Coordinates of C-alpha atoms in Angstrom, one line a residue:
Chain A
M1 CA 5.8 8.3 33.3
L2 CA 6.6 12.1 32.4
N3 CA 9.3 10.1 31.1
Y4 CA 7.8 8.5 28.5
I5 CA 5.6 11.6 27.4
V6 CA 9.0 13.8 27.2
R7 CA 10.4 10.9 25.2
R8 CA 7.8 10.2 23.3
V9 CA 7.6 13.8 22.1
F10 CA 10.8 14.2 21.5
Q11 CA 10.7 11.0 18.6
S12 CA 8.4 12.6 17.6
V13 CA 10.1 15.4 16.7
V14 CA 13.3 13.8 15.4
V15 CA 10.8 11.7 12.8
L16 CA 9.7 15.0 11.6
L17 CA 13.2 16.7 11.6
I18 CA 14.2 14.3 8.5
V19 CA 11.5 14.4 7.0
G20 CA 11.8 17.7 6.6
L21 CA 15.7 17.2 5.5
V22 CA 14.6 14.9 3.1
A23 CA 11.8 17.5 1.6
F24 CA 14.1 20.2 1.5
S25 CA 16.9 18.0 0.0
M26 CA 15.2 18.4 -2.4
F27 CA 14.4 21.9 -3.3
R28 CA 17.8 23.0 -2.9
F29 CA 18.9 19.3 -4.4
V30 CA 16.3 18.3 -7.9
G31 CA 17.6 21.8 -10.2
D32 CA 18.3 24.7 -9.6
P33 CA 15.7 27.1 -8.4
I34 CA 17.3 29.9 -10.0
D35 CA 16.9 28.8 -13.4
N36 CA 13.6 28.1 -12.8
M37 CA 12.6 31.4 -11.2
L38 CA 14.8 33.4 -13.7
G39 CA 13.8 33.6 -17.4
Q40 CA 15.8 33.1 -20.1
E41 CA 17.7 36.9 -20.5
R42 CA 19.3 37.2 -17.2
T43 CA 22.8 38.2 -16.7
Q44 CA 25.2 36.6 -13.9
A45 CA 24.2 39.9 -11.8
D46 CA 20.8 39.2 -11.7
I47 CA 21.3 35.3 -10.6
E48 CA 23.6 36.9 -6.9
R49 CA 21.0 39.0 -6.7
L50 CA 18.5 36.2 -6.8
R51 CA 21.5 34.1 -4.9
T52 CA 21.7 36.2 -2.3
Q53 CA 18.6 37.7 -2.1
L54 CA 16.9 33.5 -1.7
G55 CA 20.2 33.4 0.9
L56 CA 21.4 30.4 -1.6
D57 CA 24.5 31.8 -0.8
Q58 CA 24.1 30.6 3.8
P59 CA 25.0 27.2 4.7
F60 CA 22.8 24.0 4.1
P61 CA 21.9 24.3 7.7
V62 CA 20.7 28.0 7.5
Q63 CA 19.3 27.3 4.8
Y64 CA 17.9 24.4 6.4
W65 CA 16.9 26.3 9.2
R66 CA 14.8 28.8 7.6
F67 CA 13.3 25.9 5.2
L68 CA 11.6 24.1 8.0
E69 CA 11.1 27.9 9.8
N70 CA 8.6 29.1 6.6
A71 CA 7.1 25.7 7.0
A72 CA 6.5 26.3 10.5
Q73 CA 4.5 29.0 9.0
G74 CA 2.8 27.4 5.9
N75 CA 5.3 29.2 4.0
F76 CA 6.4 26.5 1.1
G77 CA 6.8 28.9 -1.2
V78 CA 5.5 28.9 -5.2
S79 CA 3.4 25.5 -7.0
Y80 CA 6.1 25.4 -10.6
R81 CA 3.7 24.7 -12.5
Q82 CA 0.6 26.2 -11.5
G83 CA 2.4 29.6 -10.0
R84 CA 0.7 30.7 -7.4
P85 CA 1.8 29.7 -3.5
V86 CA 1.4 26.4 -2.5
A87 CA -0.4 26.9 1.2
E88 CA -3.1 28.9 -1.4
I89 CA -3.4 26.2 -3.1
I90 CA -3.7 22.9 -1.2
G91 CA -6.1 25.6 1.5
E92 CA -8.6 25.6 -1.4
R93 CA -8.2 21.7 -2.1
A94 CA -8.1 20.1 1.8
P95 CA -12.4 21.0 2.3
A96 CA -12.4 18.4 -1.1
T97 CA -10.1 15.6 0.8
L98 CA -11.5 16.6 4.6
E99 CA -15.0 16.2 3.7
L100 CA -14.5 13.3 1.3
A101 CA -12.3 12.0 4.2
A102 CA -15.2 12.9 6.9
V103 CA -18.0 11.2 4.8
S104 CA -16.9 8.1 4.2
G105 CA -14.6 7.8 8.1
L106 CA -18.4 8.0 9.1
F107 CA -20.0 5.6 6.6
A108 CA -17.3 3.6 7.7
I109 CA -17.4 3.0 11.3
A110 CA -21.5 2.8 11.3
L111 CA -21.8 1.0 9.0
G112 CA -18.7 -1.4 10.6
I113 CA -20.1 -1.6 14.0
V114 CA -23.7 -2.5 13.0
L115 CA -22.6 -4.9 10.2
G116 CA -20.0 -6.1 13.5
V117 CA -22.9 -6.7 15.8
F118 CA -24.7 -8.1 14.0
T119 CA -21.6 -10.7 12.1
A120 CA -21.8 -11.2 16.0
I121 CA -24.6 -11.8 17.3
R122 CA -26.3 -14.2 14.3
R123 CA -23.5 -16.3 13.6
D124 CA -24.0 -18.8 12.4
G125 CA -26.6 -17.1 9.9
W126 CA -26.7 -17.3 6.3
A127 CA -26.8 -13.9 5.8
S128 CA -23.9 -14.0 8.6
N129 CA -22.4 -16.4 5.7
L130 CA -22.6 -14.3 2.9
I131 CA -20.8 -11.0 5.1
M132 CA -17.5 -12.4 5.9
T133 CA -17.6 -13.5 2.3
G134 CA -18.0 -10.6 0.9
S135 CA -15.8 -8.5 3.2
L136 CA -12.3 -11.1 1.9
I137 CA -13.6 -9.8 -1.5
G138 CA -13.2 -6.2 -0.5
V139 CA -10.4 -7.1 1.2
S140 CA -9.1 -8.8 -1.3
L141 CA -10.3 -5.8 -4.5
P142 CA -7.8 -2.9 -5.3
T143 CA -9.3 0.2 -4.0
F144 CA -9.1 1.3 -8.1
L145 CA -10.8 -1.4 -9.4
I146 CA -13.7 -1.1 -6.3
G147 CA -14.5 2.6 -7.6
I148 CA -14.1 1.6 -10.9
L149 CA -16.6 -1.3 -11.0
L150 CA -19.0 1.4 -8.8
I151 CA -18.6 3.8 -11.6
Y152 CA -19.4 1.3 -14.0
L153 CA -22.6 0.0 -12.7
F154 CA -24.2 3.3 -11.0
S155 CA -22.3 5.1 -13.5
V156 CA -21.9 3.8 -17.4
E157 CA -24.9 0.6 -16.3
L158 CA -28.2 2.7 -14.4
D159 CA -27.6 6.1 -15.0
L160 CA -27.5 7.4 -10.9
L161 CA -25.2 8.3 -9.7
P162 CA -21.9 11.3 -11.5
S163 CA -18.8 9.3 -12.4
F164 CA -16.5 12.5 -11.7
G165 CA -16.1 15.7 -10.0
R166 CA -17.6 17.0 -6.9
G167 CA -20.8 18.3 -8.5
E168 CA -22.5 22.1 -7.3
V169 CA -20.7 23.7 -4.7
V170 CA -21.0 26.5 -2.1
D171 CA -18.8 28.6 -0.6
V172 CA -19.5 29.6 3.2
G173 CA -16.6 31.4 4.2
G174 CA -14.1 29.8 2.4
W175 CA -14.8 26.8 2.7
S176 CA -16.8 25.5 0.0
T177 CA -19.0 23.2 0.5
G178 CA -20.3 20.0 -1.5
F179 CA -22.8 19.0 1.1
L180 CA -24.8 21.9 1.0
T181 CA -26.8 20.1 -3.3
V182 CA -28.3 17.7 -4.7
S183 CA -25.7 17.5 -7.5
G184 CA -22.8 18.1 -4.2
L185 CA -24.3 15.2 -2.5
K186 CA -24.8 13.1 -5.6
A187 CA -20.8 13.4 -6.3
L188 CA -19.9 12.6 -2.3
V189 CA -21.9 8.3 -2.9
L190 CA -19.2 7.0 -5.0
P191 CA -16.1 8.4 -4.0
A192 CA -17.3 7.5 0.2
V193 CA -18.2 3.9 -0.3
T194 CA -14.9 3.7 -2.2
L195 CA -12.8 5.1 0.0
G196 CA -14.6 3.8 3.1
L197 CA -15.3 0.0 2.3
Y198 CA -11.9 -1.3 2.7
Q199 CA -11.9 0.6 6.1
M200 CA -15.2 -0.9 7.2
T201 CA -14.9 -4.0 6.6
L202 CA -11.8 -3.6 8.8
I203 CA -13.9 -2.4 11.6
M204 CA -16.7 -5.1 11.3
R205 CA -13.7 -7.9 11.1
L206 CA -12.9 -6.2 14.8
V207 CA -16.6 -5.9 15.8
R208 CA -17.0 -8.8 15.4
A209 CA -14.2 -10.7 16.7
E210 CA -14.3 -8.8 19.9
M211 CA -18.3 -8.4 19.9
L212 CA -17.5 -12.5 20.3
E213 CA -14.6 -12.4 22.8
V214 CA -16.4 -10.7 24.7
L215 CA -19.6 -12.4 24.1
R216 CA -18.6 -15.6 25.7
Q217 CA -17.4 -12.8 29.3
D218 CA -18.9 -14.1 32.5
Y219 CA -20.7 -11.3 33.2
I220 CA -22.6 -11.4 30.1
S221 CA -24.1 -14.7 31.2
F222 CA -25.2 -13.0 33.9
A223 CA -26.2 -10.3 32.5
R224 CA -28.5 -12.7 30.6
A225 CA -29.5 -14.9 34.0
R226 CA -31.3 -11.4 35.5
G227 CA -33.6 -11.5 32.9
L228 CA -32.2 -8.6 30.6
S229 CA -33.4 -8.3 27.5
E230 CA -31.2 -9.8 24.6
R231 CA -30.6 -6.0 23.6
V232 CA -29.5 -4.6 26.6
V233 CA -27.1 -7.6 26.7
N234 CA -25.6 -7.1 23.3
F235 CA -25.4 -3.4 23.1
R236 CA -25.8 -2.3 26.0
H237 CA -23.5 -5.0 27.9
A238 CA -21.2 -6.4 25.7
L239 CA -20.8 -3.7 22.4
K240 CA -20.0 -1.3 25.5
N241 CA -17.0 -2.8 26.2
T242 CA -15.2 -3.9 22.2
L243 CA -15.5 -0.2 21.6
V244 CA -11.7 0.5 22.8
P245 CA -10.0 -1.7 20.8
V246 CA -12.4 -0.4 18.3
I247 CA -11.4 3.0 18.4
T248 CA -7.8 3.2 18.0
V249 CA -8.2 1.4 15.3
I250 CA -10.5 4.6 14.2
G251 CA -8.1 6.9 15.1
L252 CA -5.6 5.2 13.6
Q253 CA -7.3 4.7 9.9
F254 CA -7.6 8.0 9.4
G255 CA -4.7 8.6 7.7
S256 CA -4.8 5.7 6.3
I257 CA -8.0 7.2 5.1
I258 CA -6.5 10.3 4.2
A259 CA -4.1 8.6 2.3
F260 CA -5.9 6.4 0.0
A261 CA -7.2 9.8 -0.7
I262 CA -4.8 9.7 -3.4
I263 CA -6.5 6.8 -5.5
T264 CA -9.8 7.8 -4.7
E265 CA -9.8 11.2 -6.1
T266 CA -7.3 10.1 -8.8
V267 CA -10.8 7.8 -10.1
F268 CA -13.0 10.7 -9.5
Q269 CA -10.9 13.1 -10.2
W270 CA -12.4 14.3 -7.5
P271 CA -10.8 18.1 -7.1
G272 CA -9.2 16.9 -3.3
V273 CA -5.8 17.4 -2.3
G274 CA -5.0 13.4 -3.3
L275 CA -5.5 14.4 -6.9
L276 CA -3.0 17.6 -6.5
F277 CA -0.5 15.8 -4.7
I278 CA -0.9 12.7 -7.9
N279 CA -0.4 15.7 -11.0
A280 CA 2.5 17.1 -9.0
I281 CA 5.0 13.7 -9.0
Q282 CA 3.6 13.3 -12.3
F283 CA 4.4 17.8 -13.2
V284 CA 8.3 16.5 -11.1
D285 CA 6.5 20.3 -9.9
I286 CA 9.0 20.5 -6.0
P287 CA 6.8 22.9 -4.2
V288 CA 3.6 21.1 -4.0
M289 CA 5.6 17.1 -3.1
A290 CA 7.1 19.0 -1.0
A291 CA 4.9 20.1 1.1
Y292 CA 2.2 17.7 0.9
L293 CA 4.8 15.8 2.4
M294 CA 5.7 17.6 5.3
L295 CA 1.5 18.2 6.1
I296 CA 1.3 14.3 5.5
S297 CA 3.3 13.2 7.9
V298 CA 2.5 16.4 10.6
M299 CA -0.7 14.6 10.9
F300 CA 0.6 11.1 11.2
V301 CA 3.3 11.8 13.5
G302 CA 0.9 14.2 15.3
I303 CA -2.5 11.3 15.6
N304 CA 0.3 8.3 16.6
L305 CA 1.8 10.6 19.7
V306 CA -2.1 11.3 20.2
V307 CA -2.3 7.5 20.5
D308 CA 0.3 6.8 22.5
L309 CA -0.8 9.2 24.8
L310 CA -4.5 8.3 25.7
Y311 CA -3.0 4.6 25.5
V312 CA -0.5 6.0 28.9
A313 CA -4.3 8.2 30.0
I314 CA -6.0 4.8 29.3
D315 CA -4.9 2.3 30.5
P316 CA -3.2 2.5 34.2
R317 CA -0.7 0.3 33.5
L318 CA 1.8 1.7 31.8
R319 CA 2.2 4.5 33.7
G320 CA 4.9 4.6 36.1
E321 CA 6.9 2.3 33.8
G322 CA 8.9 4.6 31.5
N323 CA 11.2 1.7 30.1
T324 CA 9.4 -0.3 29.2
A325 CA 6.9 1.1 27.9
Chain B
M1 CA 18.7 -25.7 -0.1
K2 CA 18.4 -28.8 0.1
G3 CA 15.6 -30.7 1.6
A4 CA 16.3 -28.8 4.9
R5 CA 13.3 -30.2 6.8
T6 CA 13.3 -34.7 5.2
A7 CA 16.2 -34.9 2.7
P8 CA 18.4 -37.5 5.2
D9 CA 21.7 -36.6 5.9
R10 CA 23.6 -38.3 3.9
Q11 CA 24.3 -37.9 0.4
D12 CA 22.4 -40.2 -2.0
P13 CA 23.0 -39.6 -5.5
I14 CA 20.0 -40.7 -6.9
A15 CA 17.8 -38.2 -7.9
L16 CA 13.9 -40.3 -8.0
L17 CA 14.5 -40.5 -4.5
R18 CA 14.8 -37.2 -3.7
V19 CA 11.3 -36.4 -5.7
R20 CA 10.3 -38.7 -3.7
V21 CA 11.4 -37.8 -0.3
A22 CA 10.4 -34.2 -1.1
W23 CA 6.7 -35.3 -2.1
Q24 CA 6.2 -37.7 1.0
S25 CA 7.3 -34.1 2.6
D26 CA 4.6 -32.7 4.9
L27 CA 4.7 -29.4 3.0
A28 CA 3.7 -31.7 -0.3
W29 CA 1.6 -33.4 1.3
A30 CA -0.4 -30.6 3.2
F31 CA -0.4 -29.5 -0.8
R32 CA -1.7 -32.2 -2.5
H33 CA -4.4 -31.9 -0.2
S34 CA -5.5 -28.7 -0.2
P35 CA -7.7 -28.3 -3.2
L36 CA -7.6 -24.3 -3.1
A37 CA -3.8 -24.6 -2.8
V38 CA -3.3 -26.2 -6.0
V39 CA -5.7 -24.1 -8.2
S40 CA -4.3 -21.2 -6.7
F41 CA -0.5 -22.9 -7.9
V42 CA -1.9 -24.2 -10.8
V43 CA -3.9 -20.1 -11.4
V44 CA 0.1 -18.4 -10.4
A45 CA 1.7 -20.8 -12.6
L46 CA -0.3 -20.1 -16.0
L47 CA 0.1 -17.1 -15.6
V48 CA 3.6 -16.9 -15.2
S49 CA 4.3 -18.8 -17.3
G50 CA 2.3 -17.2 -20.2
A51 CA 4.3 -14.0 -19.1
V52 CA 7.8 -15.5 -19.3
F53 CA 6.7 -16.6 -22.8
A54 CA 5.1 -14.2 -24.5
P55 CA 7.3 -13.7 -26.7
L56 CA 6.3 -17.1 -27.3
I57 CA 2.8 -17.5 -28.0
A58 CA 1.0 -13.9 -28.0
P59 CA -0.2 -13.8 -30.8
H60 CA 0.9 -10.1 -31.7
D61 CA 3.7 -7.9 -30.9
P62 CA 2.4 -5.2 -29.5
F63 CA 4.9 -3.5 -29.3
D64 CA 6.2 -3.5 -33.2
P65 CA 3.9 -0.7 -34.6
A66 CA 4.5 -2.6 -37.7
T67 CA 2.3 -5.4 -37.3
L68 CA -0.5 -3.1 -35.6
N69 CA -2.9 -2.5 -37.4
L70 CA -4.8 1.0 -36.9
M71 CA -7.7 -0.3 -38.4
N72 CA -7.8 -3.2 -36.4
G73 CA -9.0 -0.9 -33.2
F74 CA -12.1 -1.7 -31.4
T75 CA -12.5 -4.3 -32.7
A76 CA -15.5 -6.8 -29.9
P77 CA -14.2 -9.9 -28.7
G78 CA -14.0 -13.1 -30.6
T79 CA -15.8 -10.6 -33.9
P80 CA -14.4 -10.6 -37.5
N81 CA -13.0 -7.2 -37.5
A82 CA -15.8 -4.7 -39.6
F83 CA -13.0 -3.3 -42.2
T84 CA -10.4 -6.0 -41.6
G85 CA -12.1 -9.6 -40.9
E86 CA -9.4 -10.3 -39.1
S87 CA -11.0 -11.7 -35.6
F88 CA -9.0 -11.1 -32.3
L89 CA -9.5 -12.7 -28.3
L90 CA -9.7 -11.2 -26.4
G91 CA -9.9 -7.7 -28.9
T92 CA -8.1 -4.6 -29.5
D93 CA -7.6 -1.1 -27.9
D94 CA -7.9 2.2 -29.2
Q95 CA -5.1 1.3 -31.2
G96 CA -5.7 -1.7 -33.1
R97 CA -3.1 -3.5 -30.6
D98 CA -3.9 -7.5 -29.4
V99 CA -5.3 -7.1 -25.9
L100 CA -4.3 -11.0 -25.3
S101 CA -1.4 -9.0 -26.3
T102 CA -0.7 -6.8 -24.7
I103 CA -1.5 -8.3 -21.3
L104 CA 1.1 -11.1 -21.3
Y105 CA 3.4 -8.1 -21.9
G106 CA 1.9 -6.4 -19.3
M107 CA 1.9 -8.7 -17.2
R108 CA 6.5 -9.3 -17.9
I109 CA 6.5 -6.0 -16.8
S110 CA 4.6 -6.8 -13.0
L111 CA 5.8 -9.6 -12.3
L112 CA 9.3 -8.2 -12.5
V113 CA 8.5 -4.8 -10.2
G114 CA 6.9 -7.6 -7.7
F115 CA 9.6 -9.8 -7.8
S116 CA 12.2 -8.3 -7.5
A117 CA 10.7 -5.4 -5.0
V118 CA 9.9 -8.6 -3.2
L119 CA 13.6 -10.1 -3.5
L120 CA 14.8 -6.1 -2.9
A121 CA 12.8 -5.8 0.4
M122 CA 13.7 -9.4 1.2
A123 CA 17.3 -8.6 0.9
I124 CA 17.3 -5.4 3.1
G125 CA 14.3 -6.5 5.5
V126 CA 16.5 -9.7 6.2
T127 CA 20.0 -8.1 6.8
L128 CA 18.9 -5.6 9.2
G129 CA 16.5 -8.0 10.8
L130 CA 19.2 -10.3 11.0
I131 CA 21.7 -7.9 12.4
S132 CA 19.5 -5.8 15.2
G133 CA 18.4 -10.0 16.3
Y134 CA 22.0 -11.0 16.7
R135 CA 24.3 -7.6 17.6
G136 CA 21.8 -5.8 19.9
G137 CA 22.5 -1.8 21.1
W138 CA 22.5 0.2 19.7
T139 CA 22.8 -1.1 16.5
E140 CA 19.3 -2.7 17.3
T141 CA 17.5 0.5 19.0
V142 CA 18.1 2.9 15.6
I143 CA 16.9 0.2 13.2
M144 CA 13.8 -1.4 14.7
R145 CA 13.5 2.6 15.2
V146 CA 13.6 3.0 11.5
A147 CA 11.1 0.0 11.5
D148 CA 8.5 1.4 13.9
V149 CA 8.1 5.2 12.5
Q150 CA 8.3 3.9 8.1
L151 CA 5.0 1.4 9.9
T152 CA 3.0 4.4 10.8
F153 CA 2.6 4.8 6.8
P154 CA 1.2 3.2 4.7
A155 CA 2.8 1.2 2.3
I156 CA 1.2 2.6 -1.0
L157 CA 2.1 6.0 1.0
V158 CA 6.5 5.5 1.9
A159 CA 6.3 4.1 -2.3
M160 CA 4.5 6.9 -3.8
L161 CA 6.8 10.1 -2.1
I162 CA 9.8 7.7 -3.2
F163 CA 8.9 7.1 -6.6
G164 CA 8.1 11.3 -6.6
I165 CA 12.0 12.3 -5.7
A166 CA 13.7 9.3 -7.0
K167 CA 11.9 11.0 -10.2
G168 CA 12.4 14.3 -8.3
F169 CA 16.5 14.0 -8.9
T170 CA 16.7 11.6 -12.6
P171 CA 17.6 13.9 -15.4
V172 CA 13.7 14.8 -17.7
E173 CA 15.8 12.6 -20.5
Y174 CA 16.3 9.3 -18.5
R175 CA 13.0 9.9 -16.9
D176 CA 10.9 7.0 -18.6
Q177 CA 14.3 4.5 -19.0
I178 CA 14.2 3.9 -15.1
A179 CA 11.1 3.9 -14.0
I180 CA 10.5 0.2 -13.7
W181 CA 13.4 0.7 -12.4
V182 CA 12.3 3.1 -9.8
L183 CA 9.3 1.8 -9.2
I184 CA 11.3 -1.7 -7.7
L185 CA 12.8 0.7 -6.1
A186 CA 10.1 2.9 -4.5
I187 CA 8.0 -0.5 -3.6
G188 CA 11.0 -2.8 -2.6
L189 CA 11.6 0.3 0.2
S190 CA 8.4 0.7 1.6
D191 CA 8.0 -3.8 2.6
W192 CA 10.7 -4.1 4.3
V193 CA 9.8 -3.5 7.7
Q194 CA 8.1 -7.0 7.8
F195 CA 10.7 -8.9 6.7
A196 CA 13.2 -7.4 9.5
R197 CA 10.7 -7.0 12.5
V198 CA 10.6 -11.3 11.7
V199 CA 13.7 -12.5 11.6
R200 CA 14.4 -10.3 13.7
G201 CA 12.1 -12.0 16.6
A202 CA 12.8 -14.9 15.6
T203 CA 16.6 -14.4 16.0
L204 CA 16.4 -13.4 18.8
V205 CA 14.8 -17.4 19.8
E206 CA 17.9 -19.0 17.6
A207 CA 20.6 -16.8 19.2
K208 CA 20.7 -18.3 21.9
K209 CA 20.2 -22.0 21.6
E210 CA 23.2 -24.0 21.7
Y211 CA 24.0 -24.4 18.4
V212 CA 24.9 -20.7 18.0
Q213 CA 26.9 -20.6 20.9
A214 CA 28.5 -23.7 20.0
A215 CA 29.2 -22.3 16.9
Q216 CA 30.8 -19.4 18.2
L217 CA 32.8 -21.4 20.9
I218 CA 35.1 -22.7 17.6
G219 CA 35.3 -19.3 16.5
R220 CA 33.3 -18.4 13.8
S221 CA 33.4 -14.3 12.9
G222 CA 29.7 -13.0 13.7
A223 CA 28.8 -12.6 10.7
A224 CA 29.0 -16.6 9.7
V225 CA 27.3 -17.4 12.9
M226 CA 24.4 -15.1 11.4
I227 CA 24.4 -16.6 7.5
R228 CA 25.7 -20.4 8.1
H229 CA 23.5 -21.7 11.1
I230 CA 21.1 -18.4 12.3
L231 CA 20.2 -17.7 8.4
P232 CA 18.5 -21.3 8.0
N233 CA 16.7 -21.1 10.7
V234 CA 14.5 -18.2 9.8
L235 CA 13.4 -18.8 7.3
S236 CA 10.4 -20.3 6.1
P237 CA 8.0 -16.9 8.7
V238 CA 10.6 -15.2 5.9
L239 CA 8.7 -16.8 2.9
V240 CA 6.1 -16.6 4.1
I241 CA 6.3 -13.3 4.0
A242 CA 7.9 -13.0 0.3
T243 CA 4.6 -14.7 -1.1
I244 CA 2.4 -12.4 0.1
S245 CA 4.3 -9.3 -0.2
L246 CA 4.5 -10.4 -3.9
A247 CA 0.2 -10.2 -3.8
L248 CA 0.7 -7.3 -1.9
A249 CA 3.4 -5.2 -4.4
I250 CA 1.7 -7.0 -7.4
I251 CA -2.0 -4.6 -6.0
A252 CA 1.2 -1.3 -5.5
E253 CA 3.2 -1.5 -8.7
A254 CA -0.9 -1.6 -10.1
T255 CA -2.0 1.1 -8.6
L256 CA 1.2 3.0 -8.8
S257 CA 0.6 2.4 -12.7
F258 CA -2.8 3.1 -12.6
L259 CA -2.5 6.3 -11.0
G260 CA -0.4 7.5 -13.9
V261 CA 3.1 6.7 -11.0
G262 CA 4.5 3.9 -12.7
A263 CA 5.1 1.9 -15.2
P264 CA 5.7 4.3 -18.6
P265 CA 3.1 4.1 -21.3
T266 CA 5.9 3.0 -23.6
Q267 CA 5.9 -0.2 -21.1
P268 CA 2.6 -0.6 -19.5
S269 CA 1.8 -3.1 -17.3
L270 CA -1.5 -4.4 -16.4
G271 CA -2.1 -1.1 -14.2
T272 CA -1.2 1.1 -16.8
L273 CA -3.8 -0.7 -19.3
I274 CA -6.6 -0.9 -16.8
R275 CA -5.6 2.9 -16.9
I276 CA -5.3 3.4 -20.7
G277 CA -9.5 1.0 -20.4
Q278 CA -11.0 3.8 -18.3
G279 CA -11.4 6.2 -21.2
F280 CA -13.3 3.5 -23.0
L281 CA -15.5 2.6 -20.2
F282 CA -18.6 5.6 -21.1
S283 CA -17.9 4.3 -25.0
G284 CA -19.3 1.0 -24.9
E285 CA -15.6 -0.3 -25.2
W286 CA -16.1 -2.7 -22.0
W287 CA -13.0 -5.2 -22.9
I288 CA -10.0 -3.1 -22.9
L289 CA -10.3 -2.2 -19.3
F290 CA -12.0 -5.9 -17.9
F291 CA -9.5 -8.7 -19.2
P292 CA -6.7 -7.3 -17.7
A293 CA -8.7 -5.6 -14.8
C294 CA -9.1 -10.3 -14.4
T295 CA -5.8 -10.6 -15.5
L296 CA -4.5 -9.4 -12.5
L297 CA -7.2 -10.5 -9.8
A298 CA -6.5 -13.7 -10.4
L299 CA -2.8 -13.8 -10.3
A300 CA -3.1 -11.4 -7.1
L301 CA -5.8 -13.8 -5.6
S302 CA -3.4 -16.7 -6.0
V303 CA -0.8 -15.1 -4.7
N304 CA -3.0 -14.2 -1.9
L305 CA -4.1 -17.5 -1.5
L306 CA -0.8 -19.7 -1.7
G307 CA 0.2 -17.5 0.7
D308 CA -1.8 -17.9 3.0
W309 CA -2.0 -21.3 2.8
L310 CA 2.0 -21.6 3.1
R311 CA 1.4 -19.7 6.5
D312 CA -1.1 -22.6 7.6
A313 CA 0.9 -25.4 6.5
L314 CA 4.3 -24.2 7.8
N315 CA 3.3 -23.1 11.6
P316 CA 0.1 -26.4 11.6
K317 CA 0.1 -24.1 16.0
L318 CA -1.8 -22.0 13.6
R319 CA -4.2 -25.2 12.3

């Protein structure tokens, strides 16, 4: 087991080193950093001085190591477009994305489990069929069209909810939150639904499939035979046993929510990290792109590592056989 | 490919017989008896031929400024324009471009990117899958590790990152010209893993069979065994994945273009058109957005349904 953990951690570190190399190469080979920093009036002496100062005269591995050191300390340089440290910009934008991701995640989990249980218990009812057909359409619609559709319905036609931005935000100890104002909460609804809809259908279908599987088991029949009420059988006995795979998927989907937030944030002009990244690609703002690349990789690799290790912790069959895992 | 499933071994010179054999094959039978597949196929065929023959059937050339009249801007579908009296089936956008024509031309870009990206992904994936399944050893370990790592990131994110990196490496003056190719590269590279995994799995099974051993015994080279003997036998799952990937690639292209990191405004794809149309949603010109969006949906949905049907038809066990 220790062998497996060590190998898994080693693998993750290698992946991060490679991603770091890609990010570093963007810095090193896209355009000339000296050109970007010095203005029109520069002398050869200026260039030489800055070159030594930035360490660009050092060999490639040394430069790469320095880049990694800086990245580990959260120092990604200065945005070409905004002229401010990247870490500062991302720090400002992060609350918007994290709040959006949290709300849409909660929406997806809550509604997904409720609808999944419902469609499993009332398997052949018309409502279940309606929900299942609707979920198929929901899966095949691209995220950005769902967003536009919701804007059209709730902002243009009904004029109930705002179509862009975060509304009013309150600053709580450096964290700007939209949870405390009415306009902030209203602004969250449409983006959160757009972002969470796909994950919601995913969780719903998974819960339904697992429930149907569990409801066939002997211990459910036995529980019914003992005269337990439907509610106790369905929720205490069946639902509890479906949750392990559901929790795994929820964990893995958290990364997707952050990734798909890029699309949702663009549709709703939500001032988060995803919108920042898209703008960075459009204007080839290398430091921002590199920082986002590193951050998202750390997150994805981290989530996967944790999920894999949790598997080992939960499932005794995986322990001991380091070479088969 | 000669009809691999049912065509008789003797070479029959009569083309008509071949058609009949193809018509009577299992696949054709399954197709004729699935109304959903027929409808999807007709929709795809109509849209693809609309795109291919766009220069012939489009009422206007949306990229020829000489034929544009700004006075025609914002003409509603089917109603004559107040100034010029001209009428457009699906209306016009802000610059007086006929929406029907921009859709037909936009589909060309969408389909070009979709098909090319899938072909690229297929070429990379099938090659690496064959090699890792047949050679094994550390080659397999490296290829499959890379695949695992890439699979942990969503494909659309990988495509965005590749697009951003490639854009960074290209000089500014070429960026718009090669945007389409970068897009193909980005989507293709983000999507090869599925092919590699499936082909590797199938190759592992095939490589143990007697016909492969026979080919090895008579001294055929490794490349010949992989390409001439194993490849034809692992193609049917590849076909299924390719169809489903096509739908995903079309949607990925539309998403990237919609986000403004895809097809440039000079070569608008369906996604770019939807991006343009979104700007007019609030002022009531719904048709600029609505018709491209419907076209995209019809295209992606019918390709997807076709892929689903193909998967079931080629794999009787799933039925």
